[in-house]
Amino acid sequence: MSIETDIKQKKFRSPFQKLALNLVYTTKWLEYKQLESFKEHDITPQQYNVLRILRGQQGNPIKVGDITERMLDKSSNTSRLVDKLLAKNLAKRTSCESDRRAVDVVITEEGLELLKVLDPFIEDWENRFNIISEAEAEQISALLDKLRENENQA
Amino acid sequence: MSIETDIKQKKFRSPFQKLALNLVYTTKWLEYKQLESFKEHDITPQQYNVLRILRGQQGNPIKVGDITERMLDKSSNTSRLVDKLLAKNLAKRTSCESDRRAVDVVITEEGLELLKVLDPFIEDWENRFNIISEAEAEQISALLDKLRENENQA
DNA sequence: TGCCAATAGATGTTTCTACATTAAATGTAT
DNA sequence: ATACATTTAATGTAGAAACATCTATTGGCA
C-alpha cells in the first residue's frame, strides 16, 4: 500500500517530506514485524543487536563502549543491555586487564545458539526485500548514506 | 558516511540485509536529529505527529481512533498522547454526541502556533534531503511502498 | 426487550528509554 | 609525584512505550 493510503495523507509538501515520512513509517513497520520473532524468544531488538555484534567478534572480547559504537541505536544504555544478556546467560562479562575501567564482553555458547534459532526468521524478513532487485537495494542504500552526509551542514 | 563505516561492519549477507540495517540506522539518525528541535519546545515526536494530524483536519474534530490510524507509529497510546496535549493546552477534547464512546479532538490556537514555530525546523531537515534529486526521492518512496507490499506473503 | 459480542477509549503495570549523575581508573601537565 | 581533566562504565530517576485489562456504550439478534 502506498504511504498516502497508509497514513491517509493525500498531499505532501515535497518529495523529500514524503520520503522522510515513508522512511519512518517503513522502518516502524519493519521493526514491528521483526519484534514478533524476538518476543517469542524473550529478547528485545536492542539485545539482538548486541548479540549480533558479539557474534561478529568471532570469540574476541569487545568493550561496552565499542559495542555502543557499532549499534544501530547509539543512544542505548549498553551497560544495562549487557546486564540483561548476562541474566539470560547469553553473554559473559570480565573486567579488562589492560584497562581496569573497561569491561570485556563475549557471547556464550547459549547466545550463539539463540542467534542460530533467530537467523532464519530475520533472513526470511530480509529476503522478502527481494521484491525489489539487488541493484535497487544497493541504490537505496547508497542514497540513504548520502542523506546522512550533510549532517553538519548549515 | 557509509553504513559500513558507521556501524563498523564490512560485509553483509546480502544487499537486502544491508538495506534493512541502513533503513533502521538512517531513521534513528533522522529521529534523533529532529528530537533536538522537539525537546526545545517540550514536545515528543509522537505528540508532534498527533498535532500535525489535528492540523490536517482544518478545524474539523477527529476521533482518537482515527488519529491512531493516521499515525506513523500505530502502536502508540493515543489516549495518553492526547492527555499530554490537553495538559499543555495544545488540543481540546469533547465527547462525541452521535457516539458517546467516542471522543472528538481538535487542535487549539496555541497548538497551531507551536506548529508554526516548529515548521521551519522540520522543513529545514526535510530540505536537506535535496542532496538527492526529487526524482530519486520519489523513487525511494515508491520502492519503500513496494517493500511493505508483501506483508502477508508466506 | 434482554442478552451478548463488538467497539472506543481509559487505565494499570511492567519494562525500557533518555538523560543526568556517580565512581573508579587512567592520562597528562606541571 | 600531585592535581586535575578525561575516559569508561554503572546507577538513579522521570517519563514514555508496550501490553493487558477494564469501563462504558453501541449494535445486532434471538
mmCIF file of C-alpha atoms (C1' of nucleotides) in Angstrom:
data_model
loop_
_atom_site.group_PDB
_atom_site.id
_atom_site.type_symbol
_atom_site.label_atom_id
_atom_site.label_comp_id
_atom_site.label_asym_id
_atom_site.label_seq_id
_atom_site.Cartn_x
_atom_site.Cartn_y
_atom_site.Cartn_z
ATOM 1 C CA MET A 1 0.000 0.000 0.000
ATOM 2 C CA SER A 2 1.221 3.481 -0.751
ATOM 3 C CA ILE A 3 2.281 5.722 2.106
ATOM 4 C CA GLU A 4 -0.537 8.080 1.077
ATOM 5 C CA THR A 5 -3.113 5.402 1.793
ATOM 6 C CA ASP A 6 -1.376 4.074 4.887
ATOM 7 C CA ILE A 7 -1.291 7.341 6.758
ATOM 8 C CA LYS A 8 -4.278 8.818 4.901
ATOM 9 C CA GLN A 9 -2.412 11.889 3.761
ATOM 10 C CA LYS A 10 -3.034 12.891 0.176
ATOM 11 C CA LYS A 11 -0.589 15.705 -0.288
ATOM 12 C CA PHE A 12 2.980 16.236 0.821
ATOM 13 C CA ARG A 13 4.936 19.434 0.923
ATOM 14 C CA SER A 14 7.637 17.910 -1.243
ATOM 15 C CA PRO A 15 9.003 14.541 -2.333
ATOM 16 C CA PHE A 16 11.502 14.985 0.499
ATOM 17 C CA GLN A 17 8.816 15.288 3.146
ATOM 18 C CA LYS A 18 7.127 12.259 1.694
ATOM 19 C CA LEU A 19 10.390 10.355 1.811
ATOM 20 C CA ALA A 20 11.067 11.362 5.409
ATOM 21 C CA LEU A 21 7.642 10.145 6.498
ATOM 22 C CA ASN A 22 7.973 6.999 4.430
ATOM 23 C CA LEU A 23 11.354 6.194 5.973
ATOM 24 C CA VAL A 24 9.985 6.459 9.480
ATOM 25 C CA TYR A 25 6.809 4.601 8.605
ATOM 26 C CA THR A 26 8.569 1.761 6.784
ATOM 27 C CA THR A 27 11.164 1.325 9.500
ATOM 28 C CA LYS A 28 8.478 1.152 12.215
ATOM 29 C CA TRP A 29 6.714 -1.419 10.090
ATOM 30 C CA LEU A 30 9.881 -3.473 9.718
ATOM 31 C CA GLU A 31 10.747 -3.256 13.397
ATOM 32 C CA TYR A 32 7.249 -4.228 14.403
ATOM 33 C CA LYS A 33 7.348 -7.273 12.155
ATOM 34 C CA GLN A 34 10.722 -8.410 13.435
ATOM 35 C CA LEU A 35 9.612 -7.796 17.001
ATOM 36 C CA GLU A 36 7.198 -10.689 16.685
ATOM 37 C CA SER A 37 10.079 -13.122 16.216
ATOM 38 C CA PHE A 38 12.066 -11.571 19.027
ATOM 39 C CA LYS A 39 9.244 -11.691 21.535
ATOM 40 C CA GLU A 40 8.867 -15.421 21.147
ATOM 41 C CA HIS A 41 12.438 -15.796 22.333
ATOM 42 C CA ASP A 42 12.188 -13.230 25.079
ATOM 43 C CA ILE A 43 14.654 -10.798 23.605
ATOM 44 C CA THR A 44 14.429 -7.163 22.514
ATOM 45 C CA PRO A 45 15.669 -5.737 19.206
ATOM 46 C CA GLN A 46 18.420 -3.914 21.075
ATOM 47 C CA GLN A 47 19.558 -7.050 22.847
ATOM 48 C CA TYR A 48 19.547 -8.838 19.492
ATOM 49 C CA ASN A 49 21.674 -6.077 18.024
ATOM 50 C CA VAL A 50 24.220 -6.531 20.823
ATOM 51 C CA LEU A 51 24.242 -10.293 20.364
ATOM 52 C CA ARG A 52 24.943 -9.931 16.665
ATOM 53 C CA ILE A 53 27.799 -7.562 17.373
ATOM 54 C CA LEU A 54 29.212 -10.033 19.882
ATOM 55 C CA ARG A 55 28.983 -12.861 17.368
ATOM 56 C CA GLY A 56 30.730 -10.674 14.821
ATOM 57 C CA GLN A 57 33.716 -10.649 17.148
ATOM 58 C CA GLN A 58 34.255 -14.337 16.482
ATOM 59 C CA GLY A 59 35.238 -15.132 20.013
ATOM 60 C CA ASN A 60 37.222 -11.984 20.694
ATOM 61 C CA PRO A 61 36.051 -9.873 23.634
ATOM 62 C CA ILE A 62 34.712 -6.400 22.970
ATOM 63 C CA LYS A 63 34.364 -3.459 25.339
ATOM 64 C CA VAL A 64 30.995 -1.973 26.242
ATOM 65 C CA GLY A 65 31.835 1.324 24.589
ATOM 66 C CA ASP A 66 32.839 -0.389 21.365
ATOM 67 C CA ILE A 67 29.521 -2.221 21.298
ATOM 68 C CA THR A 68 27.721 1.106 21.565
ATOM 69 C CA GLU A 69 29.699 2.458 18.620
ATOM 70 C CA ARG A 70 28.505 -0.350 16.414
ATOM 71 C CA MET A 71 24.884 -0.284 17.416
ATOM 72 C CA LEU A 72 22.124 0.911 15.146
ATOM 73 C CA ASP A 73 20.716 2.940 18.028
ATOM 74 C CA LYS A 74 23.699 4.526 19.687
ATOM 75 C CA SER A 75 21.634 6.166 22.402
ATOM 76 C CA SER A 76 21.049 2.797 24.027
ATOM 77 C CA ASN A 77 22.291 2.099 27.503
ATOM 78 C CA THR A 78 24.589 -0.716 26.548
ATOM 79 C CA SER A 79 25.608 -1.379 30.119
ATOM 80 C CA ARG A 80 22.064 -2.379 31.001
ATOM 81 C CA LEU A 81 21.564 -4.307 27.789
ATOM 82 C CA VAL A 82 24.597 -6.408 28.677
ATOM 83 C CA ASP A 83 23.108 -6.902 32.152
ATOM 84 C CA LYS A 84 20.035 -8.408 30.559
ATOM 85 C CA LEU A 85 22.112 -10.718 28.374
ATOM 86 C CA LEU A 86 24.119 -11.828 31.401
ATOM 87 C CA ALA A 87 20.957 -12.606 33.336
ATOM 88 C CA LYS A 88 19.842 -14.842 30.475
ATOM 89 C CA ASN A 89 23.264 -16.427 30.233
ATOM 90 C CA LEU A 90 23.667 -15.226 26.649
ATOM 91 C CA ALA A 91 26.858 -13.245 27.304
ATOM 92 C CA LYS A 92 29.788 -13.181 29.687
ATOM 93 C CA ARG A 93 31.476 -10.144 31.218
ATOM 94 C CA THR A 94 35.045 -9.996 32.520
ATOM 95 C CA SER A 95 36.968 -6.944 33.567
ATOM 96 C CA CYS A 96 39.633 -5.913 31.111
ATOM 97 C CA GLU A 97 43.166 -6.320 32.469
ATOM 98 C CA SER A 98 44.908 -3.689 30.401
ATOM 99 C CA ASP A 99 42.375 -1.051 31.420
ATOM 100 C CA ARG A 100 40.526 -1.759 34.586
ATOM 101 C CA ARG A 101 37.840 0.804 33.824
ATOM 102 C CA ALA A 102 36.799 -1.178 30.795
ATOM 103 C CA VAL A 103 34.801 -4.382 30.660
ATOM 104 C CA ASP A 104 35.198 -7.181 28.147
ATOM 105 C CA VAL A 105 32.076 -8.858 26.836
ATOM 106 C CA VAL A 106 31.831 -12.123 24.918
ATOM 107 C CA ILE A 107 28.906 -14.164 23.671
ATOM 108 C CA THR A 108 28.241 -17.544 25.283
ATOM 109 C CA GLU A 109 27.510 -20.830 23.575
ATOM 110 C CA GLU A 110 23.899 -20.312 24.584
ATOM 111 C CA GLY A 111 23.917 -16.887 22.953
ATOM 112 C CA LEU A 112 25.242 -18.345 19.720
ATOM 113 C CA GLU A 113 22.545 -20.978 19.786
ATOM 114 C CA LEU A 114 19.813 -18.390 20.233
ATOM 115 C CA LEU A 115 21.133 -16.475 17.242
ATOM 116 C CA LYS A 116 21.089 -19.680 15.209
ATOM 117 C CA VAL A 117 17.430 -20.077 16.022
ATOM 118 C CA LEU A 118 16.642 -16.445 15.181
ATOM 119 C CA ASP A 119 18.719 -16.271 11.984
ATOM 120 C CA PRO A 120 16.161 -17.912 9.678
ATOM 121 C CA PHE A 121 13.405 -15.569 10.817
ATOM 122 C CA ILE A 122 15.496 -12.475 10.240
ATOM 123 C CA GLU A 123 16.823 -13.776 6.946
ATOM 124 C CA ASP A 124 13.296 -14.510 5.877
ATOM 125 C CA TRP A 125 12.375 -10.895 6.500
ATOM 126 C CA GLU A 126 15.387 -9.586 4.699
ATOM 127 C CA ASN A 127 14.714 -11.891 1.790
ATOM 128 C CA ARG A 128 11.233 -10.525 1.383
ATOM 129 C CA PHE A 129 13.008 -7.416 0.255
ATOM 130 C CA ASN A 130 13.862 -9.233 -2.947
ATOM 131 C CA ILE A 131 10.587 -7.911 -4.273
ATOM 132 C CA ILE A 132 12.982 -5.207 -5.430
ATOM 133 C CA SER A 133 16.205 -6.039 -7.266
ATOM 134 C CA GLU A 134 19.639 -6.270 -5.669
ATOM 135 C CA ALA A 135 20.693 -3.280 -7.696
ATOM 136 C CA GLU A 136 17.761 -1.263 -6.404
ATOM 137 C CA ALA A 137 18.569 -2.275 -2.827
ATOM 138 C CA GLU A 138 22.160 -1.156 -3.300
ATOM 139 C CA GLN A 139 20.983 2.054 -4.853
ATOM 140 C CA ILE A 140 18.667 2.908 -1.969
ATOM 141 C CA SER A 141 21.454 2.114 0.498
ATOM 142 C CA ALA A 142 23.760 4.471 -1.352
ATOM 143 C CA LEU A 143 21.153 7.232 -1.354
ATOM 144 C CA LEU A 144 20.477 6.759 2.356
ATOM 145 C CA ASP A 145 24.211 7.072 3.000
ATOM 146 C CA LYS A 146 24.104 10.285 1.016
ATOM 147 C CA LEU A 147 21.194 11.660 3.011
ATOM 148 C CA ARG A 148 23.159 11.317 6.228
ATOM 149 C CA GLU A 149 26.185 13.002 4.729
ATOM 150 C CA ASN A 150 25.262 16.638 5.200
ATOM 151 C CA GLU A 151 24.803 16.165 8.906
ATOM 152 C CA ASN A 152 26.861 19.162 9.803
ATOM 153 C CA GLN A 153 25.635 21.435 7.090
ATOM 154 C CA ALA A 154 24.308 24.920 7.889
ATOM 155 C CA MET B 1 29.472 8.241 5.828
ATOM 156 C CA SER B 2 28.646 4.799 4.520
ATOM 157 C CA ILE B 3 26.664 2.428 6.674
ATOM 158 C CA GLU B 4 29.695 0.105 6.629
ATOM 159 C CA THR B 5 31.786 2.727 8.378
ATOM 160 C CA ASP B 6 29.024 3.905 10.682
ATOM 161 C CA ILE B 7 28.298 0.541 12.219
ATOM 162 C CA LYS B 8 31.766 -0.863 11.511
ATOM 163 C CA GLN B 9 30.500 -3.845 9.614
ATOM 164 C CA LYS B 10 32.393 -4.680 6.464
ATOM 165 C CA LYS B 11 30.321 -7.456 4.999
ATOM 166 C CA PHE B 12 26.605 -8.001 4.709
ATOM 167 C CA ARG B 13 24.789 -11.200 3.940
ATOM 168 C CA SER B 14 23.047 -9.538 1.018
ATOM 169 C CA PRO B 15 22.148 -6.117 -0.367
ATOM 170 C CA PHE B 16 18.794 -6.674 1.325
ATOM 171 C CA GLN B 17 20.318 -7.137 4.756
ATOM 172 C CA LYS B 18 22.389 -4.049 4.181
ATOM 173 C CA LEU B 19 19.288 -2.128 3.186
ATOM 174 C CA ALA B 20 17.340 -3.313 6.234
ATOM 175 C CA LEU B 21 20.131 -2.178 8.557
ATOM 176 C CA ASN B 22 20.537 1.071 6.669
ATOM 177 C CA LEU B 23 16.827 1.825 6.911
ATOM 178 C CA VAL B 24 16.814 1.365 10.659
ATOM 179 C CA TYR B 25 20.054 3.259 11.100
ATOM 180 C CA THR B 26 19.066 6.190 8.893
ATOM 181 C CA THR B 27 15.647 6.511 10.512
ATOM 182 C CA LYS B 28 17.157 6.534 14.008
ATOM 183 C CA TRP B 29 19.552 9.188 12.797
ATOM 184 C CA LEU B 30 16.701 11.293 11.411
ATOM 185 C CA GLU B 31 14.547 10.883 14.508
ATOM 186 C CA TYR B 32 17.427 11.780 16.759
ATOM 187 C CA LYS B 33 18.129 14.935 14.788
ATOM 188 C CA GLN B 34 14.514 16.025 14.819
ATOM 189 C CA LEU B 35 14.267 15.226 18.512
ATOM 190 C CA GLU B 36 16.605 18.115 19.206
ATOM 191 C CA SER B 37 14.061 20.590 17.830
ATOM 192 C CA PHE B 38 11.199 18.946 19.653
ATOM 193 C CA LYS B 39 12.906 18.930 23.013
ATOM 194 C CA GLU B 40 13.372 22.675 22.957
ATOM 195 C CA HIS B 41 9.606 23.030 22.771
ATOM 196 C CA ASP B 42 8.846 20.359 25.306
ATOM 197 C CA ILE B 43 7.130 18.005 22.920
ATOM 198 C CA THR B 44 7.767 14.413 21.820
ATOM 199 C CA PRO B 45 7.849 13.152 18.216
ATOM 200 C CA GLN B 46 4.617 11.287 18.842
ATOM 201 C CA GLN B 47 2.876 14.353 20.226
ATOM 202 C CA TYR B 48 4.101 16.278 17.205
ATOM 203 C CA ASN B 49 2.698 13.610 14.923
ATOM 204 C CA VAL B 50 -0.706 13.952 16.612
ATOM 205 C CA LEU B 51 -0.599 17.748 16.357
ATOM 206 C CA ARG B 52 0.123 17.558 12.634
ATOM 207 C CA ILE B 53 -2.780 15.183 12.137
ATOM 208 C CA LEU B 54 -5.043 17.546 14.061
ATOM 209 C CA ARG B 55 -3.925 20.493 11.958
ATOM 210 C CA GLY B 56 -4.583 18.455 8.838
ATOM 211 C CA GLN B 57 -8.222 18.344 9.886
ATOM 212 C CA GLN B 58 -8.513 22.070 9.255
ATOM 213 C CA GLY B 59 -10.760 22.707 12.203
ATOM 214 C CA ASN B 60 -12.838 19.537 11.977
ATOM 215 C CA PRO B 61 -12.814 17.273 15.025
ATOM 216 C CA ILE B 62 -11.287 13.815 14.728
ATOM 217 C CA LYS B 63 -11.797 10.763 16.930
ATOM 218 C CA VAL B 64 -8.969 9.239 18.929
ATOM 219 C CA GLY B 65 -9.106 6.023 16.937
ATOM 220 C CA ASP B 66 -8.881 7.883 13.649
ATOM 221 C CA ILE B 67 -5.802 9.689 14.894
ATOM 222 C CA THR B 68 -4.176 6.332 15.651
ATOM 223 C CA GLU B 69 -4.931 5.127 12.130
ATOM 224 C CA ARG B 70 -3.040 8.023 10.650
ATOM 225 C CA MET B 71 -0.040 7.874 12.901
ATOM 226 C CA LEU B 72 3.381 6.750 11.744
ATOM 227 C CA ASP B 73 3.658 4.579 14.840
ATOM 228 C CA LYS B 74 0.272 2.960 15.221
ATOM 229 C CA SER B 75 1.224 1.179 18.420
ATOM 230 C CA SER B 76 1.132 4.441 20.321
ATOM 231 C CA ASN B 77 -1.297 5.013 23.140
ATOM 232 C CA THR B 78 -3.125 7.891 21.521
ATOM 233 C CA SER B 79 -5.369 8.410 24.508
ATOM 234 C CA ARG B 80 -2.411 9.354 26.675
ATOM 235 C CA LEU B 81 -0.789 11.403 23.939
ATOM 236 C CA VAL B 82 -3.948 13.487 23.746
ATOM 237 C CA ASP B 83 -3.860 13.807 27.553
ATOM 238 C CA LYS B 84 -0.426 15.354 27.256
ATOM 239 C CA LEU B 85 -1.575 17.773 24.583
ATOM 240 C CA LEU B 86 -4.574 18.770 26.712
ATOM 241 C CA ALA B 87 -2.349 19.426 29.700
ATOM 242 C CA LYS B 88 -0.284 21.776 27.564
ATOM 243 C CA ASN B 89 -3.400 23.401 26.131
ATOM 244 C CA LEU B 90 -2.427 22.373 22.615
ATOM 245 C CA ALA B 91 -5.623 20.402 21.967
ATOM 246 C CA LYS B 92 -9.231 20.238 23.112
ATOM 247 C CA ARG B 93 -11.335 17.151 23.784
ATOM 248 C CA THR B 94 -15.120 16.960 23.699
ATOM 249 C CA SER B 95 -17.261 13.866 23.849
ATOM 250 C CA CYS B 96 -18.865 12.985 20.559
ATOM 251 C CA GLU B 97 -22.634 13.336 20.640
ATOM 252 C CA SER B 98 -23.508 10.792 17.991
ATOM 253 C CA ASP B 99 -21.451 8.114 19.738
ATOM 254 C CA ARG B 100 -20.834 8.661 23.409
ATOM 255 C CA ARG B 101 -17.998 6.129 23.470
ATOM 256 C CA ALA B 102 -16.035 8.265 21.068
ATOM 257 C CA VAL B 103 -14.154 11.465 21.778
ATOM 258 C CA ASP B 104 -13.649 14.385 19.420
ATOM 259 C CA VAL B 105 -10.281 16.096 19.404
ATOM 260 C CA VAL B 106 -9.372 19.453 17.877
ATOM 261 C CA ILE B 107 -6.189 21.497 17.880
ATOM 262 C CA THR B 108 -6.183 24.792 19.782
ATOM 263 C CA GLU B 109 -4.902 28.155 18.615
ATOM 264 C CA GLU B 110 -1.913 27.553 20.866
ATOM 265 C CA GLY B 111 -1.304 24.217 19.178
ATOM 266 C CA LEU B 112 -1.345 25.844 15.766
ATOM 267 C CA GLU B 113 1.123 28.425 16.946
ATOM 268 C CA LEU B 114 3.510 25.795 18.237
ATOM 269 C CA LEU B 115 3.396 24.031 14.884
ATOM 270 C CA LYS B 116 4.160 27.314 13.170
ATOM 271 C CA VAL B 117 7.268 27.642 15.288
ATOM 272 C CA LEU B 118 8.335 24.059 14.612
ATOM 273 C CA ASP B 119 7.591 24.050 10.871
ATOM 274 C CA PRO B 120 10.799 25.761 9.764
ATOM 275 C CA PHE B 121 12.959 23.335 11.725
ATOM 276 C CA ILE B 122 11.257 20.290 10.279
ATOM 277 C CA GLU B 123 11.220 21.775 6.797
ATOM 278 C CA ASP B 124 14.883 22.519 7.119
ATOM 279 C CA TRP B 125 15.547 18.861 7.850
ATOM 280 C CA GLU B 126 13.403 17.694 5.012
ATOM 281 C CA ASN B 127 15.068 20.138 2.672
ATOM 282 C CA ARG B 128 18.478 18.767 3.493
ATOM 283 C CA PHE B 129 17.261 15.712 1.647
ATOM 284 C CA ASN B 130 17.616 17.695 -1.560
ATOM 285 C CA ILE B 131 21.157 16.408 -1.657
ATOM 286 C CA ILE B 132 19.388 13.782 -3.731
ATOM 287 C CA SER B 133 17.057 14.738 -6.584
ATOM 288 C CA GLU B 134 13.285 14.923 -6.330
ATOM 289 C CA ALA B 135 13.080 12.053 -8.759
ATOM 290 C CA GLU B 136 15.352 9.949 -6.582
ATOM 291 C CA ALA B 137 13.276 10.783 -3.510
ATOM 292 C CA GLU B 138 10.109 9.721 -5.320
ATOM 293 C CA GLN B 139 11.813 6.584 -6.478
ATOM 294 C CA ILE B 140 12.900 5.559 -2.994
ATOM 295 C CA SER B 141 9.399 6.271 -1.694
ATOM 296 C CA ALA B 142 7.953 4.033 -4.379
ATOM 297 C CA LEU B 143 10.399 1.246 -3.563
ATOM 298 C CA LEU B 144 9.657 1.533 0.164
ATOM 299 C CA ASP B 145 5.947 1.220 -0.621
ATOM 300 C CA LYS B 146 6.807 -1.886 -2.609
ATOM 301 C CA LEU B 147 8.786 -3.383 0.270
ATOM 302 C CA ARG B 148 5.775 -3.184 2.535
ATOM 303 C CA GLU B 149 3.524 -4.775 -0.040
ATOM 304 C CA ASN B 150 4.293 -8.412 0.563
ATOM 305 C CA GLU B 151 3.349 -8.126 4.201
ATOM 306 C CA ASN B 152 1.165 -11.204 4.167
ATOM 307 C CA GLN B 153 3.349 -13.315 1.956
ATOM 308 C CA ALA B 154 4.317 -16.851 3.001
ATOM 309 C "C1'" DT C 1 -36.924 -6.277 25.184
ATOM 310 C "C1'" DG C 2 -32.939 -8.663 27.001
ATOM 311 C "C1'" DC C 3 -28.653 -10.700 26.124
ATOM 312 C "C1'" DC C 4 -24.090 -10.822 24.372
ATOM 313 C "C1'" DA C 5 -20.453 -9.595 21.314
ATOM 314 C "C1'" DA C 6 -18.044 -5.668 19.460
ATOM 315 C "C1'" DT C 7 -16.206 -1.102 19.741
ATOM 316 C "C1'" DA C 8 -13.977 3.208 21.780
ATOM 317 C "C1'" DG C 9 -11.283 4.863 24.894
ATOM 318 C "C1'" DA C 10 -9.166 4.999 29.578
ATOM 319 C "C1'" DT C 11 -6.298 2.983 32.973
ATOM 320 C "C1'" DG C 12 -2.780 -0.338 35.387
ATOM 321 C "C1'" DT C 13 1.549 -2.362 35.278
ATOM 322 C "C1'" DT C 14 5.981 -3.637 33.825
ATOM 323 C "C1'" DT C 15 9.733 -2.643 31.161
ATOM 324 C "C1'" DC C 16 12.536 0.401 28.519
ATOM 325 C "C1'" DT C 17 14.477 4.911 27.186
ATOM 326 C "C1'" DA C 18 16.668 9.332 27.799
ATOM 327 C "C1'" DC C 19 19.283 11.962 30.436
ATOM 328 C "C1'" DA C 20 21.999 13.196 34.428
ATOM 329 C "C1'" DT C 21 24.961 11.775 37.958
ATOM 330 C "C1'" DT C 22 28.318 8.959 40.221
ATOM 331 C "C1'" DA C 23 32.515 6.096 40.866
ATOM 332 C "C1'" DA C 24 36.677 4.235 39.564
ATOM 333 C "C1'" DA C 25 40.697 4.176 36.670
ATOM 334 C "C1'" DT C 26 43.661 6.417 33.539
ATOM 335 C "C1'" DG C 27 46.179 10.157 31.153
ATOM 336 C "C1'" DT C 28 48.519 14.493 31.332
ATOM 337 C "C1'" DA C 29 50.683 18.657 32.585
ATOM 338 C "C1'" DT C 30 53.345 20.964 35.903
ATOM 339 C "C1'" DA D 1 54.611 12.906 42.353
ATOM 340 C "C1'" DT D 2 50.379 15.506 42.589
ATOM 341 C "C1'" DA D 3 46.408 17.631 40.888
ATOM 342 C "C1'" DC D 4 43.021 17.744 37.610
ATOM 343 C "C1'" DA D 5 40.684 16.617 33.482
ATOM 344 C "C1'" DT D 6 39.209 12.629 30.769
ATOM 345 C "C1'" DT D 7 37.551 8.220 29.951
ATOM 346 C "C1'" DT D 8 34.744 4.034 30.979
ATOM 347 C "C1'" DA D 9 31.022 2.017 32.802
ATOM 348 C "C1'" DA D 10 27.356 1.721 36.314
ATOM 349 C "C1'" DT D 11 23.465 3.685 38.547
ATOM 350 C "C1'" DG D 12 19.355 6.936 39.701
ATOM 351 C "C1'" DT D 13 15.302 8.876 38.067
ATOM 352 C "C1'" DA D 14 11.463 10.652 35.444
ATOM 353 C "C1'" DG D 15 8.897 9.853 31.769
ATOM 354 C "C1'" DA D 16 7.396 7.013 27.796
ATOM 355 C "C1'" DA D 17 6.352 2.690 25.462
ATOM 356 C "C1'" DA D 18 4.280 -1.959 25.286
ATOM 357 C "C1'" DC D 19 0.811 -4.762 26.528
ATOM 358 C "C1'" DA D 20 -3.143 -6.307 29.025
ATOM 359 C "C1'" DT D 21 -7.272 -5.200 31.315
ATOM 360 C "C1'" DC D 22 -11.298 -2.512 32.490
ATOM 361 C "C1'" DT D 23 -15.481 0.508 31.744
ATOM 362 C "C1'" DA D 24 -18.968 2.497 29.101
ATOM 363 C "C1'" DT D 25 -21.576 2.486 25.054
ATOM 364 C "C1'" DT D 26 -23.344 0.631 20.958
ATOM 365 C "C1'" DG D 27 -25.084 -2.800 17.626
ATOM 366 C "C1'" DG D 28 -27.182 -6.981 16.428
ATOM 367 C "C1'" DC D 29 -30.290 -10.653 17.037
ATOM 368 C "C1'" DA D 30 -32.956 -14.207 19.211
#
